[in-house]
Amino acid sequence: MEVWFTERQTDAVTIGLKVKAVLWRERTPYQELAVVESEAYGRVLILDGAIQTTERDEYVYHEMIAQVPLAVHPHPRRVAVIGGGDGGAIREILRHPAVEEAHLIEIDERVVEVAQRFFPEIAIGLNDDRTHLHFTDGIAWAREARDFDVILVDSTDPVGPAEGLFTAEFYKTLYEALGPDGIMVAQSESPFLQPDLLRRVVQGVREHFPVTRVYLASVPTYPSGLWSFTWGSKRHEPEDLRELEAPWRAHLRYWTPEVHRAAFALPPFVKELVDG
Ligand code: SAM
């Protein structure tokens, strides 16, 4: 008998993965959490029926949410991830020797615990001495935060507790939590399937950040496969790359300086959403 996991990405679109085994299922105080072993993408972390990450394609998303701003910030010492309980963004942040503190602000402690058990290679940085775990709402945390160099918003889709992470008011809070060289990057969903949301994120970021840009990456298991990230910075342009010779960069599987620059080249249909 074949067993399939189907994510309903919109009312009219699904993605299906053939499942070898269901490894974990629970209802946390915040969401339904599951881990399945899929034939094509390895282990898959699922929250409320939506794929969060898979062993096979996780590096695309995690490298692109983290390496892009960290390659530009001149001295990324204090970095925070809001959401991101799987730990993939933290792993990427910790590759940078300049980073002294990596803060993870995750509302649901169970996501971290399950990621550590089932996705040790993704969650590897969560036990690092430089990592500080805060199990609280990212919105409340950000109101008190100050002098961060880079903040990443690695959230679930804008429903439930993540809804407030997609508002202009929240981007203002992030602006105030960042130092003068500060850069924020937020995952901003699919330009094909959630164009209105991408437009809303860009408008919200642009209200507060003088440099607002969008970049794209190809994440096969996310809706439509074409994923967007929205960049907001106080003064740095995304083209101002630094430290390109660092030897650890040879271990990356998606980010290169060329991919970094190319990711900001937008097809006209995305440009229209962003400029409109
Ligand atoms: N990369 C994934 C994606 O784009 O689908 C997101 C991964 S990560 C697992 C998302 C995390 O955001 C979840 O674990 C969820 O608990 C957390 N989250 C949602 N709302 C939050 C909030 N208000 N504050 C902190 N964490 C939040």
PDB file of N, CA, C and O and ligand atoms in Angstrom, residues 31 45 47 51-52 61-62 82-86 105-108 111 136-139 154-157 161-162 165 187 222 227, ligand 1:
ATOM      1  N   GLN A  31       0.475  24.289  17.689  1.00  0.00           N
ATOM      2  CA  GLN A  31       0.244  23.784  16.337  1.00  0.00           C
ATOM      3  C   GLN A  31       0.354  22.265  16.300  1.00  0.00           C
ATOM      4  O   GLN A  31       0.833  21.643  17.247  1.00  0.00           O
ATOM      5  N   LEU A  45       9.740  18.039   8.085  1.00  0.00           N
ATOM      6  CA  LEU A  45       9.108  18.639   9.270  1.00  0.00           C
ATOM      7  C   LEU A  45       7.849  19.366   8.797  1.00  0.00           C
ATOM      8  O   LEU A  45       7.918  20.196   7.878  1.00  0.00           O
ATOM      9  N   LEU A  47       4.276  21.475  10.003  1.00  0.00           N
ATOM     10  CA  LEU A  47       3.505  22.176  11.041  1.00  0.00           C
ATOM     11  C   LEU A  47       2.141  22.549  10.465  1.00  0.00           C
ATOM     12  O   LEU A  47       2.074  23.162   9.389  1.00  0.00           O
ATOM     13  N   ILE A  51       4.657  21.971   4.933  1.00  0.00           N
ATOM     14  CA  ILE A  51       6.068  21.572   4.979  1.00  0.00           C
ATOM     15  C   ILE A  51       6.908  22.759   5.439  1.00  0.00           C
ATOM     16  O   ILE A  51       6.815  23.856   4.886  1.00  0.00           O
ATOM     17  N   GLN A  52       7.730  22.545   6.466  1.00  0.00           N
ATOM     18  CA  GLN A  52       8.631  23.587   6.966  1.00  0.00           C
ATOM     19  C   GLN A  52      10.025  23.427   6.408  1.00  0.00           C
ATOM     20  O   GLN A  52      10.714  24.371   6.094  1.00  0.00           O
ATOM     21  N   TYR A  61      17.001  27.141   1.300  1.00  0.00           N
ATOM     22  CA  TYR A  61      16.315  28.166   2.098  1.00  0.00           C
ATOM     23  C   TYR A  61      17.217  28.700   3.203  1.00  0.00           C
ATOM     24  O   TYR A  61      17.342  29.915   3.394  1.00  0.00           O
ATOM     25  N   HIS A  62      17.882  27.803   3.927  1.00  0.00           N
ATOM     26  CA  HIS A  62      18.664  28.263   5.093  1.00  0.00           C
ATOM     27  C   HIS A  62      19.890  29.067   4.687  1.00  0.00           C
ATOM     28  O   HIS A  62      20.217  30.070   5.315  1.00  0.00           O
ATOM     29  N   ILE A  82      13.959  35.002  14.280  1.00  0.00           N
ATOM     30  CA  ILE A  82      12.616  34.924  14.867  1.00  0.00           C
ATOM     31  C   ILE A  82      11.875  33.796  14.158  1.00  0.00           C
ATOM     32  O   ILE A  82      11.761  33.793  12.929  1.00  0.00           O
ATOM     33  N   GLY A  83      11.388  32.806  14.918  1.00  0.00           N
ATOM     34  CA  GLY A  83      10.874  31.558  14.342  1.00  0.00           C
ATOM     35  C   GLY A  83      12.056  30.612  14.219  1.00  0.00           C
ATOM     36  O   GLY A  83      12.901  30.529  15.113  1.00  0.00           O
ATOM     37  N   GLY A  84      12.108  29.884  13.089  1.00  0.00           N
ATOM     38  CA  GLY A  84      13.319  29.106  12.767  1.00  0.00           C
ATOM     39  C   GLY A  84      13.666  27.995  13.731  1.00  0.00           C
ATOM     40  O   GLY A  84      14.841  27.632  13.868  1.00  0.00           O
ATOM     41  N   GLY A  85      12.665  27.407  14.401  1.00  0.00           N
ATOM     42  CA  GLY A  85      12.914  26.396  15.437  1.00  0.00           C
ATOM     43  C   GLY A  85      13.642  25.158  14.960  1.00  0.00           C
ATOM     44  O   GLY A  85      14.195  24.411  15.771  1.00  0.00           O
ATOM     45  N   ASP A  86      13.689  24.909  13.661  1.00  0.00           N
ATOM     46  CA  ASP A  86      14.440  23.745  13.163  1.00  0.00           C
ATOM     47  C   ASP A  86      15.947  23.949  13.304  1.00  0.00           C
ATOM     48  O   ASP A  86      16.704  22.992  13.272  1.00  0.00           O
ATOM     49  N   ILE A 105      14.513  33.006  18.624  1.00  0.00           N
ATOM     50  CA  ILE A 105      13.292  33.374  19.341  1.00  0.00           C
ATOM     51  C   ILE A 105      12.152  32.575  18.734  1.00  0.00           C
ATOM     52  O   ILE A 105      11.620  32.907  17.673  1.00  0.00           O
ATOM     53  N   GLU A 106      11.831  31.480  19.394  1.00  0.00           N
ATOM     54  CA  GLU A 106      10.868  30.506  18.854  1.00  0.00           C
ATOM     55  C   GLU A 106       9.723  30.383  19.853  1.00  0.00           C
ATOM     56  O   GLU A 106       9.942  30.108  21.026  1.00  0.00           O
ATOM     57  N   ILE A 107       8.497  30.535  19.360  1.00  0.00           N
ATOM     58  CA  ILE A 107       7.351  30.508  20.276  1.00  0.00           C
ATOM     59  C   ILE A 107       7.085  29.093  20.804  1.00  0.00           C
ATOM     60  O   ILE A 107       6.581  28.918  21.907  1.00  0.00           O
ATOM     61  N   ASP A 108       7.456  28.074  20.018  1.00  0.00           N
ATOM     62  CA  ASP A 108       7.072  26.703  20.341  1.00  0.00           C
ATOM     63  C   ASP A 108       8.310  25.844  20.630  1.00  0.00           C
ATOM     64  O   ASP A 108       8.995  25.363  19.715  1.00  0.00           O
ATOM     65  N   VAL A 111       9.058  22.469  18.813  1.00  0.00           N
ATOM     66  CA  VAL A 111       9.665  22.414  17.471  1.00  0.00           C
ATOM     67  C   VAL A 111      11.175  22.207  17.617  1.00  0.00           C
ATOM     68  O   VAL A 111      11.781  21.381  16.926  1.00  0.00           O
ATOM     69  N   THR A 136       9.627  32.307  23.352  1.00  0.00           N
ATOM     70  CA  THR A 136       8.662  33.373  23.565  1.00  0.00           C
ATOM     71  C   THR A 136       8.193  33.895  22.211  1.00  0.00           C
ATOM     72  O   THR A 136       8.722  33.512  21.159  1.00  0.00           O
ATOM     73  N   ASP A 137       7.228  34.782  22.247  1.00  0.00           N
ATOM     74  CA  ASP A 137       6.697  35.367  21.020  1.00  0.00           C
ATOM     75  C   ASP A 137       7.700  36.380  20.451  1.00  0.00           C
ATOM     76  O   ASP A 137       8.139  37.292  21.167  1.00  0.00           O
ATOM     77  N   GLY A 138       8.045  36.214  19.187  1.00  0.00           N
ATOM     78  CA  GLY A 138       9.030  37.083  18.552  1.00  0.00           C
ATOM     79  C   GLY A 138       8.616  38.551  18.537  1.00  0.00           C
ATOM     80  O   GLY A 138       9.480  39.438  18.518  1.00  0.00           O
ATOM     81  N   ILE A 139       7.332  38.807  18.532  1.00  0.00           N
ATOM     82  CA  ILE A 139       6.867  40.203  18.467  1.00  0.00           C
ATOM     83  C   ILE A 139       7.186  40.901  19.789  1.00  0.00           C
ATOM     84  O   ILE A 139       7.750  41.999  19.805  1.00  0.00           O
ATOM     85  N   ASP A 154      12.204  33.980  10.152  1.00  0.00           N
ATOM     86  CA  ASP A 154      12.108  32.639   9.561  1.00  0.00           C
ATOM     87  C   ASP A 154      10.833  32.012  10.100  1.00  0.00           C
ATOM     88  O   ASP A 154      10.860  31.116  10.942  1.00  0.00           O
ATOM     89  N   SER A 155       9.705  32.513   9.622  1.00  0.00           N
ATOM     90  CA  SER A 155       8.432  32.190  10.263  1.00  0.00           C
ATOM     91  C   SER A 155       7.615  31.194   9.453  1.00  0.00           C
ATOM     92  O   SER A 155       7.907  30.949   8.277  1.00  0.00           O
ATOM     93  N   THR A 156       6.579  30.682  10.098  1.00  0.00           N
ATOM     94  CA  THR A 156       5.554  29.916   9.390  1.00  0.00           C
ATOM     95  C   THR A 156       4.714  30.895   8.564  1.00  0.00           C
ATOM     96  O   THR A 156       4.929  32.114   8.609  1.00  0.00           O
ATOM     97  N   ASP A 157       3.735  30.359   7.844  1.00  0.00           N
ATOM     98  CA  ASP A 157       2.858  31.201   7.023  1.00  0.00           C
ATOM     99  C   ASP A 157       2.076  32.167   7.924  1.00  0.00           C
ATOM    100  O   ASP A 157       1.926  31.909   9.128  1.00  0.00           O
ATOM    101  N   PRO A 161       0.000  32.385  15.316  1.00  0.00           N
ATOM    102  CA  PRO A 161       0.974  33.241  16.000  1.00  0.00           C
ATOM    103  C   PRO A 161       1.907  33.997  15.059  1.00  0.00           C
ATOM    104  O   PRO A 161       2.516  34.997  15.432  1.00  0.00           O
ATOM    105  N   ALA A 162       2.019  33.534  13.807  1.00  0.00           N
ATOM    106  CA  ALA A 162       2.948  34.186  12.865  1.00  0.00           C
ATOM    107  C   ALA A 162       2.319  35.394  12.164  1.00  0.00           C
ATOM    108  O   ALA A 162       3.014  36.153  11.486  1.00  0.00           O
ATOM    109  N   LEU A 165       3.892  38.740  12.410  1.00  0.00           N
ATOM    110  CA  LEU A 165       5.270  38.859  11.909  1.00  0.00           C
ATOM    111  C   LEU A 165       5.298  39.395  10.478  1.00  0.00           C
ATOM    112  O   LEU A 165       6.359  39.562   9.892  1.00  0.00           O
ATOM    113  N   GLN A 187      11.327  35.908   5.309  1.00  0.00           N
ATOM    114  CA  GLN A 187      10.811  35.042   4.241  1.00  0.00           C
ATOM    115  C   GLN A 187       9.461  35.637   3.854  1.00  0.00           C
ATOM    116  O   GLN A 187       8.661  36.001   4.706  1.00  0.00           O
ATOM    117  N   TYR A 222       8.524  24.092  -1.372  1.00  0.00           N
ATOM    118  CA  TYR A 222       7.659  25.202  -0.949  1.00  0.00           C
ATOM    119  C   TYR A 222       6.683  25.519  -2.089  1.00  0.00           C
ATOM    120  O   TYR A 222       6.985  25.269  -3.257  1.00  0.00           O
ATOM    121  N   TRP A 227      10.692  30.937  -4.321  1.00  0.00           N
ATOM    122  CA  TRP A 227      10.472  31.534  -3.005  1.00  0.00           C
ATOM    123  C   TRP A 227      11.062  32.936  -2.922  1.00  0.00           C
ATOM    124  O   TRP A 227      12.101  33.203  -3.549  1.00  0.00           O
TER     125      TRP A 227
HETATM  126  N1  SAM B   1      11.454  27.810   6.910  1.00  0.00           N
HETATM  127  C1  SAM B   1      10.096  27.604   7.269  1.00  0.00           C
HETATM  128  C2  SAM B   1       9.111  28.043   6.243  1.00  0.00           C
HETATM  129  O1  SAM B   1       9.351  29.037   5.536  1.00  0.00           O
HETATM  130  O2  SAM B   1       8.075  27.362   6.128  1.00  0.00           O
HETATM  131  C3  SAM B   1       9.809  28.140   8.633  1.00  0.00           C
HETATM  132  C4  SAM B   1      10.497  27.254   9.606  1.00  0.00           C
HETATM  133  S1  SAM B   1      10.381  27.484  11.302  1.00  0.00           S
HETATM  134  C5  SAM B   1       9.949  25.838  11.760  1.00  0.00           C
HETATM  135  C6  SAM B   1       8.978  28.480  11.631  1.00  0.00           C
HETATM  136  C7  SAM B   1       8.738  28.644  13.119  1.00  0.00           C
HETATM  137  O3  SAM B   1       8.154  29.913  13.399  1.00  0.00           O
HETATM  138  C8  SAM B   1       7.796  27.611  13.734  1.00  0.00           C
HETATM  139  O4  SAM B   1       8.536  26.689  14.484  1.00  0.00           O
HETATM  140  C9  SAM B   1       6.832  28.446  14.599  1.00  0.00           C
HETATM  141  O5  SAM B   1       6.595  27.868  15.866  1.00  0.00           O
HETATM  142  C10 SAM B   1       7.575  29.777  14.694  1.00  0.00           C
HETATM  143  N2  SAM B   1       6.721  30.937  14.984  1.00  0.00           N
HETATM  144  C11 SAM B   1       5.511  31.227  14.467  1.00  0.00           C
HETATM  145  N3  SAM B   1       5.047  32.396  14.984  1.00  0.00           N
HETATM  146  C12 SAM B   1       6.006  32.848  15.845  1.00  0.00           C
HETATM  147  C13 SAM B   1       6.125  33.995  16.692  1.00  0.00           C
HETATM  148  N4  SAM B   1       5.156  34.916  16.747  1.00  0.00           N
HETATM  149  N5  SAM B   1       7.250  34.125  17.428  1.00  0.00           N
HETATM  150  C14 SAM B   1       8.239  33.199  17.388  1.00  0.00           C
HETATM  151  N6  SAM B   1       8.176  32.092  16.609  1.00  0.00           N
HETATM  152  C15 SAM B   1       7.075  31.924  15.850  1.00  0.00           C
END
